[in-house]
Short mmCIF file of C-alpha atoms and ligand atoms in Angstrom, two decimals:
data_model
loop_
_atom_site.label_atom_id
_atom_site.label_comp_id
_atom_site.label_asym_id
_atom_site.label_seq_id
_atom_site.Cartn_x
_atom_site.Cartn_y
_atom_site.Cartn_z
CA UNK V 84 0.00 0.00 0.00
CA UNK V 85 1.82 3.20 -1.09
CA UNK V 86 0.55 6.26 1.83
CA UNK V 87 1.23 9.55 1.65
CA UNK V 88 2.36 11.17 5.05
CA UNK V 89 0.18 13.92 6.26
CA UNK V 90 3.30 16.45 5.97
CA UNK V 91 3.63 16.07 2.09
CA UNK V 92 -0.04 17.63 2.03
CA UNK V 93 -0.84 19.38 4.43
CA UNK V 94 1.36 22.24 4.44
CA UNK V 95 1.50 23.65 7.65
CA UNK V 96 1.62 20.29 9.92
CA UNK V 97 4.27 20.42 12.21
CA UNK V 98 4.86 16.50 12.25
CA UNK V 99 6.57 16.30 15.88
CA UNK V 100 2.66 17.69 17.51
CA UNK V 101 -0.13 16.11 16.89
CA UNK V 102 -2.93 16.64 13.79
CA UNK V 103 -5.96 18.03 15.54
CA UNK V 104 -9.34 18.56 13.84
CA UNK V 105 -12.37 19.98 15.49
CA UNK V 106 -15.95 21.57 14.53
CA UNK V 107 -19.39 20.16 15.60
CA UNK V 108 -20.71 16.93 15.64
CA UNK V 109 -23.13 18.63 12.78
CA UNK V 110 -23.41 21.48 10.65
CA UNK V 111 -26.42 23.23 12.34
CA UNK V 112 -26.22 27.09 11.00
CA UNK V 113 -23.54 29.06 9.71
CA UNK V 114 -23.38 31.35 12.32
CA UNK V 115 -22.53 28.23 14.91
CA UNK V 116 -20.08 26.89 12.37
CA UNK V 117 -18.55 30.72 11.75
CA UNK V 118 -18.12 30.52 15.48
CA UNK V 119 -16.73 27.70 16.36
CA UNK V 120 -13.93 27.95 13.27
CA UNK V 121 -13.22 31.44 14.13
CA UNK V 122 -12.74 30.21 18.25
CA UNK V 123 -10.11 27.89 16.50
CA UNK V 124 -7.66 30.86 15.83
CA UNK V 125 -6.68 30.84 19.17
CA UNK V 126 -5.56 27.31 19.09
CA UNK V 127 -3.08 27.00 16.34
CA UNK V 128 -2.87 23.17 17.19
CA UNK V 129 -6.21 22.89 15.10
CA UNK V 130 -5.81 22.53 11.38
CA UNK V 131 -8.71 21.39 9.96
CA UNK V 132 -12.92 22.17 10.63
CA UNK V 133 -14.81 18.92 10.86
CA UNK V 134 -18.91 19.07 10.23
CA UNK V 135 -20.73 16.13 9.57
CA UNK V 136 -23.87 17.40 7.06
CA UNK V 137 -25.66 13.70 6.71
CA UNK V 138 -26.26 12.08 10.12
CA UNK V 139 -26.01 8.36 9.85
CA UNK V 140 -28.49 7.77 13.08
CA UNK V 141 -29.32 4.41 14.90
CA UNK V 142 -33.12 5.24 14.58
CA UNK V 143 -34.97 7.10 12.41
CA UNK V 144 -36.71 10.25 12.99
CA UNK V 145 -33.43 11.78 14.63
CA UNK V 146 -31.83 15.09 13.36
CA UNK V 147 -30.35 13.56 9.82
CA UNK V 148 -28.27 16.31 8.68
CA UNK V 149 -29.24 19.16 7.00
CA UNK V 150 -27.69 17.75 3.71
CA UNK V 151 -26.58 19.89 0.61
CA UNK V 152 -27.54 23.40 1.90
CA UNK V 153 -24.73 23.25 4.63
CA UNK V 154 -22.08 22.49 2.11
CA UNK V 155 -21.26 26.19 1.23
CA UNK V 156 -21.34 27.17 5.08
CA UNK V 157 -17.94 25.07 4.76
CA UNK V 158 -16.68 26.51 2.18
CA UNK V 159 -16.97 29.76 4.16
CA UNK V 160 -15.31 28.63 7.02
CA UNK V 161 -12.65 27.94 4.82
CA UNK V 162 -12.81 31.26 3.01
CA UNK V 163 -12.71 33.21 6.64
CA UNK V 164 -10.51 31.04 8.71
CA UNK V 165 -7.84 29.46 6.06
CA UNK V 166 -8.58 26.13 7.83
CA UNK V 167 -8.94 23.43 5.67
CA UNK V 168 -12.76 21.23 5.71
CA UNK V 169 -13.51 17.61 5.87
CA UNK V 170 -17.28 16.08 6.20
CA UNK V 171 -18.76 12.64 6.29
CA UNK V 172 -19.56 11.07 2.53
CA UNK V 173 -21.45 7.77 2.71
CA UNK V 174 -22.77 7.64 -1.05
CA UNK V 175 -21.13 8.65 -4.58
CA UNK V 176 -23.69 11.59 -4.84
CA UNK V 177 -22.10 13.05 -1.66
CA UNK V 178 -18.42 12.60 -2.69
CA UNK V 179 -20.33 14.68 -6.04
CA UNK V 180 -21.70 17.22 -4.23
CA UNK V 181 -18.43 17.74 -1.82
CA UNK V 182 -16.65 18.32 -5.19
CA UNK V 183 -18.48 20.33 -6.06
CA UNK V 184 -18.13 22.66 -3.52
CA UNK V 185 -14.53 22.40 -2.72
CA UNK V 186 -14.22 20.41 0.53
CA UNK V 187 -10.87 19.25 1.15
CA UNK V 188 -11.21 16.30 2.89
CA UNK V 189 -13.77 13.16 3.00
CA UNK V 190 -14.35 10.51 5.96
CA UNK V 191 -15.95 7.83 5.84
CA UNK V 192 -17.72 6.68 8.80
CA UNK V 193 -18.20 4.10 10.97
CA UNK V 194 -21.37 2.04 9.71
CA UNK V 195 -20.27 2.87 6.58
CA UNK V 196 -16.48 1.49 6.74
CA UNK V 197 -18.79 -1.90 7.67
CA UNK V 198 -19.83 -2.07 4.64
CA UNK V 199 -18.11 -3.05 1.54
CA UNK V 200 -20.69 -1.97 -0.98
CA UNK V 201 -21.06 1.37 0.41
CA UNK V 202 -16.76 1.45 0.24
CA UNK V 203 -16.90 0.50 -3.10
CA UNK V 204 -19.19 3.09 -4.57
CA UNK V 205 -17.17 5.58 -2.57
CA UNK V 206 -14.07 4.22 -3.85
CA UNK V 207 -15.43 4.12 -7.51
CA UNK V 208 -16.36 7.83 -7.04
CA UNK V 209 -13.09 8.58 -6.17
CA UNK V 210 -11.30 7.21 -9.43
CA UNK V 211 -9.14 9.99 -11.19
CA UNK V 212 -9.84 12.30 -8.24
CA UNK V 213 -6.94 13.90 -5.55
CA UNK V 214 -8.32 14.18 -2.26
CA UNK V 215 -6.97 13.28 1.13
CA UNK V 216 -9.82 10.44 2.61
CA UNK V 217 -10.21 9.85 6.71
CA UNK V 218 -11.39 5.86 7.08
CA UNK V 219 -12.82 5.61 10.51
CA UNK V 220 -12.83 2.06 12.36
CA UNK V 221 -15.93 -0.10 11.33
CA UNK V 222 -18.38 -0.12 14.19
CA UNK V 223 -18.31 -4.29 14.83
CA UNK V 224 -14.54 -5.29 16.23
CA UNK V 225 -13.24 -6.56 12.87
CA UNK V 226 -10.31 -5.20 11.73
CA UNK V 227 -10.12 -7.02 8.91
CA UNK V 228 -13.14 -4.54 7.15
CA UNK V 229 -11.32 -1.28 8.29
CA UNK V 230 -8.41 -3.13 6.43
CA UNK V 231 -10.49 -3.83 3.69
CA UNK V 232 -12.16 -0.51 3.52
CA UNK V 233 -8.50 1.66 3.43
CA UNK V 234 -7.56 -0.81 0.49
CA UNK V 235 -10.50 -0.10 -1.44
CA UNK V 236 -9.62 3.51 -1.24
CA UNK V 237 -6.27 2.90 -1.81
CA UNK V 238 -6.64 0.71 -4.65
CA UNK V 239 -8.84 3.75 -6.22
CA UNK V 240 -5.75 5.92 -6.50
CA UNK V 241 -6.14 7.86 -3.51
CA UNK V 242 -2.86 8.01 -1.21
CA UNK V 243 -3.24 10.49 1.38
CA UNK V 244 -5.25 8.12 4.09
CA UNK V 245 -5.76 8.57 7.68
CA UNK V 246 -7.21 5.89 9.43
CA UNK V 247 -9.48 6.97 12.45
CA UNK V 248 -10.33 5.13 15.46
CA UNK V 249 -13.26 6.13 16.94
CA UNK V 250 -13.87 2.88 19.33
CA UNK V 251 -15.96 -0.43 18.93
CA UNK V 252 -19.64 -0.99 20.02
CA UNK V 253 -19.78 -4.11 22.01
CA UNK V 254 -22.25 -5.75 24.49
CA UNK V 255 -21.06 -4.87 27.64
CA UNK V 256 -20.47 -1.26 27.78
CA UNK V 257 -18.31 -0.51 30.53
CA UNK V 258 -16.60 2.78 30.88
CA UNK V 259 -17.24 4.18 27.34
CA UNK V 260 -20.02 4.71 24.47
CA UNK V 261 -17.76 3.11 22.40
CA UNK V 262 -15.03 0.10 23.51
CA UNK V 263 -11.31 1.52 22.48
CA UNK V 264 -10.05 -1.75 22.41
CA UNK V 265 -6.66 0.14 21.75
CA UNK V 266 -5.18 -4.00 20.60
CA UNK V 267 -7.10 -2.98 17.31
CA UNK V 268 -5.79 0.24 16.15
CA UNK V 269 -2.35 -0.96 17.27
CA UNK V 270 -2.55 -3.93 15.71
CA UNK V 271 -2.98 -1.54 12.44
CA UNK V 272 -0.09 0.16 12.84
CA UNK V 273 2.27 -2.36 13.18
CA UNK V 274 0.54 -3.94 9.62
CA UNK V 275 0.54 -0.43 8.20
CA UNK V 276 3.58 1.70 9.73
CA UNK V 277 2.86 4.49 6.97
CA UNK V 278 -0.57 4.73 7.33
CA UNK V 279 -1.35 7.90 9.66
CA UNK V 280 -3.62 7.08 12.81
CA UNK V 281 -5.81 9.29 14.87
CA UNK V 282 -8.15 8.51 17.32
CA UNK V 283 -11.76 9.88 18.17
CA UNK V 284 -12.12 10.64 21.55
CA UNK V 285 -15.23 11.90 21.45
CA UNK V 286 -16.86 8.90 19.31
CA UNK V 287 -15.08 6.39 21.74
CA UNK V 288 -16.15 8.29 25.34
CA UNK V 289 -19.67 9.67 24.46
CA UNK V 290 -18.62 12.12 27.17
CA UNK V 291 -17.32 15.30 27.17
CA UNK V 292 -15.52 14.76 31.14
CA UNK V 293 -13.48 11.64 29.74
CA UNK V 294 -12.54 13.26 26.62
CA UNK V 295 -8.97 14.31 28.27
CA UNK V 296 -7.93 10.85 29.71
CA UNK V 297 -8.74 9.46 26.34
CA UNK V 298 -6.79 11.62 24.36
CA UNK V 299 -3.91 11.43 26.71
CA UNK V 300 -4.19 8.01 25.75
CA UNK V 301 -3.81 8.20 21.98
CA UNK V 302 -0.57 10.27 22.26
CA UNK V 303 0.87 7.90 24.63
CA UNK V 304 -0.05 5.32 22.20
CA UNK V 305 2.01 7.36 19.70
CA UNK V 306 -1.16 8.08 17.63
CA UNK V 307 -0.88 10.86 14.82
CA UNK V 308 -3.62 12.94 16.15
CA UNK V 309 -6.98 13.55 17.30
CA UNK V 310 -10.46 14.82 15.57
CA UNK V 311 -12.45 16.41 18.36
CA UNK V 312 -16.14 17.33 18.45
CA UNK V 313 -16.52 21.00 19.54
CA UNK V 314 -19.36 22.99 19.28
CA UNK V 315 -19.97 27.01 20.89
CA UNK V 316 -22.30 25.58 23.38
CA UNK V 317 -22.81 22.17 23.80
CA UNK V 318 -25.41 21.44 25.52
CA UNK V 319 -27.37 22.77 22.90
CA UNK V 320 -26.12 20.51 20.13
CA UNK V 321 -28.71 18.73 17.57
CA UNK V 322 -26.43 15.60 17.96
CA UNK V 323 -23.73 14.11 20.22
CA UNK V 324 -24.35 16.61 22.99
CA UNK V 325 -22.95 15.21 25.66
CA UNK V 326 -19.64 14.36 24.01
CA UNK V 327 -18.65 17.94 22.37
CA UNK V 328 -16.46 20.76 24.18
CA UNK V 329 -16.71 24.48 23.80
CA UNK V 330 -13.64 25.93 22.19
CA UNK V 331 -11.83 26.68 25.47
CA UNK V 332 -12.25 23.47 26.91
CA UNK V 333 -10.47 21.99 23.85
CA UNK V 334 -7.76 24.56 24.05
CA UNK V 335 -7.41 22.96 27.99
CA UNK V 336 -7.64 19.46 26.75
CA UNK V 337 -4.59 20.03 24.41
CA UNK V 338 -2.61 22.32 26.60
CA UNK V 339 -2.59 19.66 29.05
CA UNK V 340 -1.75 16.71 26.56
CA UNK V 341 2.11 15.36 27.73
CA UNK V 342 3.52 14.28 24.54
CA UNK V 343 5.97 11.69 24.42
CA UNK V 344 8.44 10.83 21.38
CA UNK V 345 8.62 7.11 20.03
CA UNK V 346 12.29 6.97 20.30
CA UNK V 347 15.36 8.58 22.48
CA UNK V 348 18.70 9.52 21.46
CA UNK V 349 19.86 9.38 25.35
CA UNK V 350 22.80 6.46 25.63
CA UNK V 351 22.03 6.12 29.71
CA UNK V 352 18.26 5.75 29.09
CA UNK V 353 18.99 3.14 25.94
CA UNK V 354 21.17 1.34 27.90
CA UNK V 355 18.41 1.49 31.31
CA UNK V 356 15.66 0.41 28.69
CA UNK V 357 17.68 -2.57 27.66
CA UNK V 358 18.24 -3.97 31.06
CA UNK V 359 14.29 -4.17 31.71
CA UNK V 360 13.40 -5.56 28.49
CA UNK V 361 15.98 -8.20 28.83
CA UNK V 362 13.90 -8.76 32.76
CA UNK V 363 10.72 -8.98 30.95
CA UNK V 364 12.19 -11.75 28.27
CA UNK V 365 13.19 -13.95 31.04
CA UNK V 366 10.43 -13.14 32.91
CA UNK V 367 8.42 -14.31 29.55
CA UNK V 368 10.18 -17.02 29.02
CA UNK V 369 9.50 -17.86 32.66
CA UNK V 370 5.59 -17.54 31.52
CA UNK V 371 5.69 -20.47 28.55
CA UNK V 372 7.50 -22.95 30.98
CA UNK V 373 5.10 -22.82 33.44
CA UNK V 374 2.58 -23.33 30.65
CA UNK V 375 4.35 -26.04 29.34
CA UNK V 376 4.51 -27.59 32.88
CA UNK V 377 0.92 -26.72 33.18
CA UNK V 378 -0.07 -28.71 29.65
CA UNK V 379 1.83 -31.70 30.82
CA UNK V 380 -0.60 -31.92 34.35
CA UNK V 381 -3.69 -31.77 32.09
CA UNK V 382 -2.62 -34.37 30.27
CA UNK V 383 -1.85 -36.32 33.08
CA UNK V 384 -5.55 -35.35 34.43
CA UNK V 385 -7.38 -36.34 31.26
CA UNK V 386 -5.86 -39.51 30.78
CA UNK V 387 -6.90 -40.08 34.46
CA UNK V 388 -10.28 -38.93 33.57
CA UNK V 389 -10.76 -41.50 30.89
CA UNK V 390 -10.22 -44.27 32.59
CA UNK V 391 -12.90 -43.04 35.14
CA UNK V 392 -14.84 -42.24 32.39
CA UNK V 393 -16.01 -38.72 33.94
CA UNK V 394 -16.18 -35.45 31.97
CA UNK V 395 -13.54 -33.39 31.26
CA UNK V 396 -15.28 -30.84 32.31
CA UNK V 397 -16.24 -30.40 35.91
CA UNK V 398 -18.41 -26.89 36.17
CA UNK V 399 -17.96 -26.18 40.54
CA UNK V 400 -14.10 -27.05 40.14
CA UNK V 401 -14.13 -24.30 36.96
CA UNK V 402 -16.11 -21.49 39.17
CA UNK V 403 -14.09 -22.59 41.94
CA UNK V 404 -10.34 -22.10 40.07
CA UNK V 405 -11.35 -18.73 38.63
CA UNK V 406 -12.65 -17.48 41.63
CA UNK V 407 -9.55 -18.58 43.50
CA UNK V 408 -7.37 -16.85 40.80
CA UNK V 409 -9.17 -13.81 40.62
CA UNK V 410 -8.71 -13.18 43.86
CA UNK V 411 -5.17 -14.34 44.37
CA UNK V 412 -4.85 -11.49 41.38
CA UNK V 413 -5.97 -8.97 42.65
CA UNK V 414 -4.22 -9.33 46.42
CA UNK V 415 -1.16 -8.99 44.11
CA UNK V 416 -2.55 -5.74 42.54
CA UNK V 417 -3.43 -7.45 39.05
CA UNK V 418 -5.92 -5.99 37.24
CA UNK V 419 -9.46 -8.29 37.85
CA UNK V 420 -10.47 -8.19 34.09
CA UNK V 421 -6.60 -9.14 32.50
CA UNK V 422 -6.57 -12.53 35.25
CA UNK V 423 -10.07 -13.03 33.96
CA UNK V 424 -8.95 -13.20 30.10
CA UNK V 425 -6.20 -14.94 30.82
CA UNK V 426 -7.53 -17.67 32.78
CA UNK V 427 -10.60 -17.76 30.46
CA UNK V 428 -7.90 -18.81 27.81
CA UNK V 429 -5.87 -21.55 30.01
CA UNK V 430 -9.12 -23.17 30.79
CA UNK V 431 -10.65 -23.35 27.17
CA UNK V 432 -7.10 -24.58 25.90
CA UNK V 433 -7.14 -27.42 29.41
CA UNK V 434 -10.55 -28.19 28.09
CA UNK V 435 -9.44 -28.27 24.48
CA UNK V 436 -6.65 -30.59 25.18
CA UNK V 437 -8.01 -32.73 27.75
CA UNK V 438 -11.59 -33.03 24.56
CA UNK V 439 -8.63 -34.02 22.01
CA UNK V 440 -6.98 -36.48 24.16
CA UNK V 441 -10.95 -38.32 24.92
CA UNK V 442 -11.32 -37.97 21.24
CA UNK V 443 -7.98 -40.15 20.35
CA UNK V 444 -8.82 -42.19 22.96
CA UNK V 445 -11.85 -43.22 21.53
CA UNK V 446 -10.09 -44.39 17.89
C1 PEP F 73 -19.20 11.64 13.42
O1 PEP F 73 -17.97 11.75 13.36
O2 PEP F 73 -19.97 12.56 13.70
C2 PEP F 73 -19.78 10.28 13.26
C3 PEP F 73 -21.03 10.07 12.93
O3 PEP F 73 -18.90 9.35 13.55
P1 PEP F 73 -18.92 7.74 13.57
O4 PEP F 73 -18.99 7.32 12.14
O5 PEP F 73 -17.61 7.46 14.21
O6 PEP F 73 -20.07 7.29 14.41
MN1 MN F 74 -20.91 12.90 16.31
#
């Protein structure tokens, strides 16, 4: 996949901070966008005006977007502030119409990314034309489609790609609207080292007070930058309301952002760095052996189980082990959740194993 960096188009991108977009979750009137675009002068970090103009909502009857009519409101934004625009296309006749009136760059989002069709047309749209494309995350936890989707684009001729992660909806909702599962996006970049990565705060938290934590995150995480819903006042929003920050607060948020560098040209520190990762090898190494120990006692414990012909599954002694762990985990300070997964895992491979082994025995 050939990618452009952001730097070779986007002029004034510093490439050592990182990309910020903001504007409302939705175009609502020119005077709100005029506002919020002209707030953005007093935060140079922000380079580009996001407004979504068609609302993909869950239900219908919802504030859609007020469609074509907005469309010049961004090119006006653009004409007052300098700041270059990017809205939401989901259809070929919106990548027309944002041709048409000069908007400089196109995301795709979310339910949209899920769907290859809806890629394609996009994609097939985009044939012969030069314009910088945002691919957010699909909404379902398959990275495979946001893979997918970014190739489709790319195979259409278009280079300069950002990928966007804007979290994962999932069953249990815990802490956020939308599940980071940060494995994902960083699973990306390691397949895709070129390909620039934001994140979405504001798409992830569905709340305006976790916004900061959230971005801190990202930049930690060494992502390329952040898109950030911000709207004059908030509260009032047509959409996303209790996700977007005024102006100031987003000045705040990135003023307080502590950004970190991938690498370190410090000989002491390289040298201090080495001597821990070469602790967490052994330590790692420490990890398979006592799996490997651990593999040859359920063997020992199925074959026992066969010739008492009893399951190999025994549900109390299950609840029992996990409940045991879980707590021996967390009186060492181990986070509940992590034990959780990972004993999940050693007991479905111990039940895999000890299934196989009642299977051979059988033949
Ligand atoms: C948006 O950015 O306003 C939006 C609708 O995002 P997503 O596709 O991430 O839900
Ligand atoms: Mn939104």
């Amino acid at each position: 996949m050939k990618i452009d960096s952001i730097s070779s188009w986007l002029p004034n991108f510093n490439s050592s901070e990182p990309l910020v977009i903001a504007g409302p979750c939705s175009a609502e009137s020119i005077e709100q966008m005029l506002t919020t675009a002209h707030a953005f002068k007093n935060i140079p970090a922000v380079k580009i005006f996001r407004s979504g103009i068609w609302k993909p909502r869950t239900r219908p009857n919802n504030f859609e977007g007020l469609g074509e009519i907005a469309l010049p409101w961004l090119a006006e934004v653009k004409k007052q502030t300098g700041l270059l625009t990017t809205t939401e296309v989901a259809t070929a006749k919106h990548v027309e119409l944002c041709l048409k009136h000069g908007v400089d760059i196109l995301w795709i989002g979310a339910r949209t990314t899920a769907n290859p069709f809806s890629v394609q047309e996009i994609a097939d749209a985009l044939k012969g034309v030069d314009i910088p494309v945002m691919i957010k995350n699909p909404i379902n936890a398959d990275l495979q489609l946001w893979i997918g989707a970014i190739e489709r684009i790319n195979n259409a001729g278009i280079n300069k790609i950002i990928a966007i992660h804007r979290g994962f909806s999932v069953a249990d909702k815990l802490e956020f609207r939308n599940d980071p599962l940060w494995r994902i996006p960083m699973e990306l970049k390691v397949k895709f080292p070129e390909l620039p990565l934001i994140c979405d705060p504001s798409h992830i938290t569905g709340d305006r007070e976790l916004i900061q934590k959230v971005c801190q995150k990202a930049m930690d995480l060494n992502m390329d930058g952040l898109i950030i819903e911000t709207h004059p006042t908030p509260d009032t929003a047509w959409s996303d309301a209790a996700q977007q920050v005024t102006p100031d607060r987003l000045k705040t948020i990135l003023s307080q952002l502590s950004l970190k560098t991938e690498y370190c040209s410090d000989a002491d520190f390289g040298a201090q760095l080495n001597v821990l990762r070469n602790q967490i090898d052994r330590l790692d190494n420490e990890l398979l052996h006592t799996l490997k120990l651990r593999k040859d006692v359920v063997e020992k414990i199925a074959k026992a189980k066969i010739e008492q012909k009893i399951t190999a599954l025994q549900r109390n002694r299950f609840d029992q082990l996990m409940k045991e762990r879980m707590d021996a985990g967390k009186s060492l300070g181990l986070d509940e959740l992590f034990i959780k997964e990972i004993f999940d895992a050693i007991h479905d491979q111990s039940v895999k194993l000890q299934t196989d082994l009642f299977e051979r025995s059988k033949k």
